[in-house]
Structure formats: C-alpha cells, structure tokens
mmCIF file of C-alpha atoms in Angstrom:
data_model
loop_
_atom_site.group_PDB
_atom_site.id
_atom_site.type_symbol
_atom_site.label_atom_id
_atom_site.label_comp_id
_atom_site.label_asym_id
_atom_site.label_seq_id
_atom_site.Cartn_x
_atom_site.Cartn_y
_atom_site.Cartn_z
ATOM 1 C CA UNK A 1 116.871 95.788 166.931
ATOM 2 C CA UNK A 2 113.513 94.477 168.126
ATOM 3 C CA UNK A 3 110.349 96.494 167.548
ATOM 4 C CA UNK A 4 107.531 95.270 169.786
ATOM 5 C CA UNK A 5 103.809 96.014 169.783
ATOM 6 C CA UNK A 6 101.716 94.004 172.214
ATOM 7 C CA UNK A 7 102.119 90.336 171.357
ATOM 8 C CA UNK A 8 103.892 90.936 168.036
ATOM 9 C CA UNK A 9 107.533 91.904 167.664
ATOM 10 C CA UNK A 10 109.685 92.378 164.579
ATOM 11 C CA UNK A 11 113.345 91.413 164.777
ATOM 12 C CA UNK A 12 115.136 93.726 162.347
ATOM 13 C CA UNK A 13 118.557 95.238 161.842
ATOM 14 C CA UNK A 14 120.858 97.049 159.488
ATOM 15 C CA UNK A 15 122.381 93.765 158.346
ATOM 16 C CA UNK A 16 122.451 90.010 158.801
ATOM 17 C CA UNK A 17 124.521 90.331 161.977
ATOM 18 C CA UNK A 18 121.837 92.347 163.721
ATOM 19 C CA UNK A 19 119.120 89.882 162.722
ATOM 20 C CA UNK A 20 121.267 86.969 163.870
ATOM 21 C CA UNK A 21 121.828 88.623 167.245
ATOM 22 C CA UNK A 22 118.099 89.223 167.772
ATOM 23 C CA UNK A 23 117.132 85.662 166.925
ATOM 24 C CA UNK A 24 120.050 84.325 168.910
ATOM 25 C CA UNK A 25 118.679 86.077 171.987
ATOM 26 C CA UNK A 26 115.231 84.546 171.406
ATOM 27 C CA UNK A 27 116.664 81.067 170.977
ATOM 28 C CA UNK A 28 118.842 81.464 174.055
ATOM 29 C CA UNK A 29 115.619 81.916 176.032
ATOM 30 C CA UNK A 30 114.316 78.491 174.931
ATOM 31 C CA UNK A 31 114.170 76.131 177.900
ATOM 32 C CA UNK A 32 112.353 73.082 176.574
ATOM 33 C CA UNK A 33 111.690 72.834 172.855
ATOM 34 C CA UNK A 34 112.277 74.439 169.472
ATOM 35 C CA UNK A 35 110.198 73.335 166.472
ATOM 36 C CA UNK A 36 111.618 74.077 163.019
ATOM 37 C CA UNK A 37 109.404 73.831 159.940
ATOM 38 C CA UNK A 38 111.091 74.455 156.584
ATOM 39 C CA UNK A 39 109.942 74.511 152.976
ATOM 40 C CA UNK A 40 113.536 73.792 151.998
ATOM 41 C CA UNK A 41 114.266 77.322 150.836
ATOM 42 C CA UNK A 42 117.356 79.150 152.081
ATOM 43 C CA UNK A 43 115.738 80.925 155.055
ATOM 44 C CA UNK A 44 118.139 82.846 157.299
ATOM 45 C CA UNK A 45 116.241 82.411 160.543
ATOM 46 C CA UNK A 46 116.143 78.627 160.100
ATOM 47 C CA UNK A 47 119.908 78.514 159.610
ATOM 48 C CA UNK A 48 120.313 80.513 162.810
ATOM 49 C CA UNK A 49 117.974 78.191 164.714
ATOM 50 C CA UNK A 50 119.726 75.039 163.522
ATOM 51 C CA UNK A 51 123.125 76.512 164.321
ATOM 52 C CA UNK A 52 121.923 76.914 167.909
ATOM 53 C CA UNK A 53 120.954 73.273 168.548
ATOM 54 C CA UNK A 54 122.138 72.597 172.080
ATOM 55 C CA UNK A 55 121.795 69.933 174.789
ATOM 56 C CA UNK A 56 118.860 70.323 177.136
ATOM 57 C CA UNK A 57 116.540 71.807 174.505
ATOM 58 C CA UNK A 58 114.604 69.404 172.307
ATOM 59 C CA UNK A 59 114.753 70.311 168.612
ATOM 60 C CA UNK A 60 112.205 68.818 166.205
ATOM 61 C CA UNK A 61 112.957 69.630 162.573
ATOM 62 C CA UNK A 62 110.688 69.163 159.530
ATOM 63 C CA UNK A 63 112.007 69.396 155.965
ATOM 64 C CA UNK A 64 110.638 68.227 152.607
ATOM 65 C CA UNK A 65 111.709 64.830 151.260
ATOM 66 C CA UNK A 66 113.758 66.599 148.586
ATOM 67 C CA UNK A 67 116.245 67.582 151.308
ATOM 68 C CA UNK A 68 116.386 64.106 152.879
ATOM 69 C CA UNK A 69 119.805 63.166 151.564
ATOM 70 C CA UNK A 70 121.277 66.539 152.490
ATOM 71 C CA UNK A 71 124.495 66.369 154.447
ATOM 72 C CA UNK A 72 123.253 69.363 156.440
ATOM 73 C CA UNK A 73 120.237 67.421 157.731
ATOM 74 C CA UNK A 74 122.461 64.518 158.697
ATOM 75 C CA UNK A 75 124.735 66.884 160.637
ATOM 76 C CA UNK A 76 121.742 68.432 162.406
ATOM 77 C CA UNK A 77 120.523 64.979 163.389
ATOM 78 C CA UNK A 78 123.957 64.010 164.690
ATOM 79 C CA UNK A 79 123.959 67.200 166.766
ATOM 80 C CA UNK A 80 120.907 65.929 168.631
ATOM 81 C CA UNK A 81 117.916 67.249 166.707
ATOM 82 C CA UNK A 82 115.024 64.949 165.778
ATOM 83 C CA UNK A 83 114.629 65.259 162.004
ATOM 84 C CA UNK A 84 111.742 64.084 159.862
ATOM 85 C CA UNK A 85 110.811 64.693 156.229
ATOM 86 C CA UNK A 86 107.533 64.687 154.328
ATOM 87 C CA UNK A 87 106.516 65.103 150.695
ATOM 88 C CA UNK A 88 105.818 68.798 151.224
ATOM 89 C CA UNK A 89 106.177 71.278 154.079
ATOM 90 C CA UNK A 90 103.781 74.210 153.520
ATOM 91 C CA UNK A 91 105.489 77.040 155.391
ATOM 92 C CA UNK A 92 108.626 78.270 157.140
ATOM 93 C CA UNK A 93 108.292 78.738 160.892
ATOM 94 C CA UNK A 94 109.974 78.363 164.251
ATOM 95 C CA UNK A 95 108.124 77.688 167.499
ATOM 96 C CA UNK A 96 109.990 78.402 170.731
ATOM 97 C CA UNK A 97 108.726 76.647 173.871
ATOM 98 C CA UNK A 98 105.236 76.661 172.348
ATOM 99 C CA UNK A 99 104.866 80.279 173.411
ATOM 100 C CA UNK A 100 106.408 82.184 170.477
ATOM 101 C CA UNK A 101 106.189 81.704 166.708
ATOM 102 C CA UNK A 102 108.838 83.154 164.391
ATOM 103 C CA UNK A 103 107.876 83.743 160.759
ATOM 104 C CA UNK A 104 109.803 85.411 157.912
ATOM 105 C CA UNK A 105 108.950 89.088 157.547
ATOM 106 C CA UNK A 106 107.422 90.101 154.229
ATOM 107 C CA UNK A 107 109.546 91.134 151.270
ATOM 108 C CA UNK A 108 109.444 94.822 152.169
ATOM 109 C CA UNK A 109 111.021 94.303 155.598
ATOM 110 C CA UNK A 110 114.167 92.387 156.432
ATOM 111 C CA UNK A 111 114.092 90.268 159.551
ATOM 112 C CA UNK A 112 111.541 88.045 161.238
ATOM 113 C CA UNK A 113 108.152 88.547 162.845
ATOM 114 C CA UNK A 114 107.705 87.051 166.319
ATOM 115 C CA UNK A 115 104.138 86.260 167.404
ATOM 116 C CA UNK A 116 103.115 85.487 170.971
ATOM 117 C CA UNK A 117 99.407 85.400 170.224
ATOM 118 C CA UNK A 118 97.991 82.114 171.617
ATOM 119 C CA UNK A 119 95.872 81.564 168.499
ATOM 120 C CA UNK A 120 98.881 81.875 166.178
ATOM 121 C CA UNK A 121 100.983 79.585 168.384
ATOM 122 C CA UNK A 122 98.237 76.954 168.638
ATOM 123 C CA UNK A 123 97.585 76.936 164.880
ATOM 124 C CA UNK A 124 101.277 76.684 163.991
ATOM 125 C CA UNK A 125 101.962 73.911 166.516
ATOM 126 C CA UNK A 126 98.872 72.028 165.314
ATOM 127 C CA UNK A 127 100.054 72.182 161.696
ATOM 128 C CA UNK A 128 103.546 71.067 162.707
ATOM 129 C CA UNK A 129 102.245 68.102 164.717
ATOM 130 C CA UNK A 130 99.944 66.904 161.929
ATOM 131 C CA UNK A 131 102.829 66.810 159.461
ATOM 132 C CA UNK A 132 105.249 65.394 162.055
ATOM 133 C CA UNK A 133 103.070 62.379 162.813
ATOM 134 C CA UNK A 134 103.039 61.282 159.166
ATOM 135 C CA UNK A 135 106.625 62.298 158.311
ATOM 136 C CA UNK A 136 109.487 59.813 157.922
ATOM 137 C CA UNK A 137 112.232 59.923 160.593
ATOM 138 C CA UNK A 138 115.793 60.587 159.461
ATOM 139 C CA UNK A 139 118.413 58.364 161.097
ATOM 140 C CA UNK A 140 121.974 59.783 161.145
ATOM 141 C CA UNK A 141 123.997 57.611 158.802
ATOM 142 C CA UNK A 142 127.107 57.442 160.951
ATOM 143 C CA UNK A 143 125.171 56.528 164.110
ATOM 144 C CA UNK A 144 123.781 53.321 162.693
ATOM 145 C CA UNK A 145 125.286 50.092 163.937
ATOM 146 C CA UNK A 146 127.012 48.444 160.947
ATOM 147 C CA UNK A 147 125.439 45.091 161.638
ATOM 148 C CA UNK A 148 121.950 46.598 161.825
ATOM 149 C CA UNK A 149 122.438 48.793 158.771
ATOM 150 C CA UNK A 150 123.079 45.694 156.648
ATOM 151 C CA UNK A 151 119.950 43.834 157.740
ATOM 152 C CA UNK A 152 116.577 44.189 156.032
ATOM 153 C CA UNK A 153 113.310 42.917 157.395
ATOM 154 C CA UNK A 154 111.406 40.402 155.271
ATOM 155 C CA UNK A 155 108.919 43.114 154.335
ATOM 156 C CA UNK A 156 111.710 45.500 153.284
ATOM 157 C CA UNK A 157 113.303 42.769 151.163
ATOM 158 C CA UNK A 158 109.967 42.016 149.508
ATOM 159 C CA UNK A 159 109.326 45.709 148.882
ATOM 160 C CA UNK A 160 112.761 46.172 147.307
ATOM 161 C CA UNK A 161 112.229 43.156 145.079
ATOM 162 C CA UNK A 162 108.820 44.415 143.941
ATOM 163 C CA UNK A 163 110.052 47.925 143.178
ATOM 164 C CA UNK A 164 113.221 46.682 141.485
ATOM 165 C CA UNK A 165 111.044 44.581 139.161
ATOM 166 C CA UNK A 166 109.092 47.675 138.120
ATOM 167 C CA UNK A 167 106.063 47.455 140.411
ATOM 168 C CA UNK A 168 104.451 50.812 141.180
ATOM 169 C CA UNK A 169 104.189 52.167 144.727
ATOM 170 C CA UNK A 170 100.430 51.636 144.620
ATOM 171 C CA UNK A 171 100.721 48.009 143.487
ATOM 172 C CA UNK A 172 103.454 47.274 146.018
ATOM 173 C CA UNK A 173 101.299 48.752 148.789
ATOM 174 C CA UNK A 174 98.354 46.553 147.799
ATOM 175 C CA UNK A 175 100.595 43.474 147.571
ATOM 176 C CA UNK A 176 102.073 44.057 151.027
ATOM 177 C CA UNK A 177 98.842 45.202 152.651
ATOM 178 C CA UNK A 178 100.210 48.619 153.642
ATOM 179 C CA UNK A 179 99.512 52.199 152.598
ATOM 180 C CA UNK A 180 101.278 54.014 149.752
ATOM 181 C CA UNK A 181 102.581 56.514 152.328
ATOM 182 C CA UNK A 182 104.156 53.631 154.282
ATOM 183 C CA UNK A 183 105.769 52.295 151.103
ATOM 184 C CA UNK A 184 107.333 55.686 150.398
ATOM 185 C CA UNK A 185 108.466 56.056 153.986
ATOM 186 C CA UNK A 186 110.130 52.616 153.867
ATOM 187 C CA UNK A 187 111.835 53.481 150.581
ATOM 188 C CA UNK A 188 113.103 56.772 152.035
ATOM 189 C CA UNK A 189 114.506 54.927 155.049
ATOM 190 C CA UNK A 190 116.240 52.316 152.872
ATOM 191 C CA UNK A 191 117.707 55.062 150.685
ATOM 192 C CA UNK A 192 118.969 56.821 153.799
ATOM 193 C CA UNK A 193 120.622 53.633 155.079
ATOM 194 C CA UNK A 194 122.244 53.031 151.702
ATOM 195 C CA UNK A 195 123.303 56.634 151.213
ATOM 196 C CA UNK A 196 121.461 56.633 147.875
ATOM 197 C CA UNK A 197 120.196 59.793 146.182
ATOM 198 C CA UNK A 198 117.719 58.062 143.889
ATOM 199 C CA UNK A 199 115.719 54.835 143.742
ATOM 200 C CA UNK A 200 117.827 53.635 140.843
ATOM 201 C CA UNK A 201 120.993 54.161 142.897
ATOM 202 C CA UNK A 202 119.357 52.446 145.872
ATOM 203 C CA UNK A 203 118.563 49.422 143.710
ATOM 204 C CA UNK A 204 122.131 49.230 142.422
ATOM 205 C CA UNK A 205 123.565 49.482 145.938
ATOM 206 C CA UNK A 206 121.112 46.880 147.227
ATOM 207 C CA UNK A 207 122.294 44.456 144.520
ATOM 208 C CA UNK A 208 125.934 45.199 145.424
ATOM 209 C CA UNK A 209 125.205 44.332 149.072
ATOM 210 C CA UNK A 210 123.367 41.176 148.102
ATOM 211 C CA UNK A 211 120.050 42.302 149.587
ATOM 212 C CA UNK A 212 118.034 41.527 146.472
ATOM 213 C CA UNK A 213 120.052 38.431 145.607
ATOM 214 C CA UNK A 214 119.372 36.986 149.059
ATOM 215 C CA UNK A 215 115.637 37.388 148.516
ATOM 216 C CA UNK A 216 115.699 36.010 144.973
ATOM 217 C CA UNK A 217 117.543 32.921 146.118
#
C-alpha cells in the first residue's frame, strides 16, 4: 500500500509483490525521464525501475565502475537506457520526471520513501548531474560495429603502450597532456570494447588483436 502525508509517501506492503506493485504504478506514471543512481548494492527498487525501461521514457543510469563489466548493465544499455559509471556513487535513488524522488526506506520499514518536496528533488537531481557529467559512458558490446570496435585512436594506442610498459595513470596523463580522470575513462572504455574484466586481461587481449604490436612497429 501507499501511505501519504503531504509531499512524502511511503510505498510499503506485506511482501515484495506489494512493493513492486506500488513502484510499478509510480514508474508507469513517468512520461519523460527516469534517473537511476545506484551504489551497486542489491536494491529492490532499482531492480524494479530497470525492469521497467520502456520506449518513450529516457532512462539515465549511474553505477560504480566496479559494476562496469556486469552483463546486467550491458542488457540495460541494449534495452535503451543511457548508462554511465564513475569511481563511486554515493547513494541509491530514483528520480521520476524530476518531480518525485524515491529513496530506500530505513531498516525498520520495508519499502521505499517517495519525496515530492522541490528541495529534495533539486538536490538529488543536482547530485546526479554532477556525477553524470564526469562519469564514463557504457557502450553496449553487441551494438558496436565490428570494424569500429577493432580500431584505436593514436592516443588510445599510445595510452595502452604506456600502461602496458608499467607507467602509472598519473605519469601517462602527464605524458599525454590529459587528466588522470580522462586516462581512467579511456581505460574503462577500452576494457569495455575488449570485454576485459581487468587491466591485465585488457593488455593480453590487446596483444592478441595486434593493437600494441601495431604501435610498437
């Protein structure tokens, strides 16, 4: 059920099905945009939101870098959501049409708290947008054109060569004239394109594809 007091409502129920129904109703009301911010923990209301990705409603999804190689994130991206990752996402939240914010209820109460207070909405959207601007986009692996997926820019080749030779992120950034954040974003993108779960694996796959050999030669 939904308990409402002014601009705060609490979606609760006797079990997961009731909570799912309440959040499903809220998400069905979305007409333009749903923002999903996740710390990477197993949060029920985020699973419900992502299961309701649908055409006509823009979904922007933020997860920590640790979840970047998750098959679930790739599926969400293929379904039409815009997915980005950053080193750390500080809180779990949903924003529906920039008018409602959904947060997990505290440990004493199952369900989710829904805020329609303008101050809460503005603060949550502002936090989301700050992280979003600096976060690295996730490109669905099976949507990449094969010919494009096998091509590295000169800067990407140089970065791979530097890192493969043991250069630190900081030194590579200084050598290339870019920020450390940009270096890490480029590495995350290359790992995504290679389907690698670690930098070591990315290096091995890059050698197999001849990316590093082409630069060395």
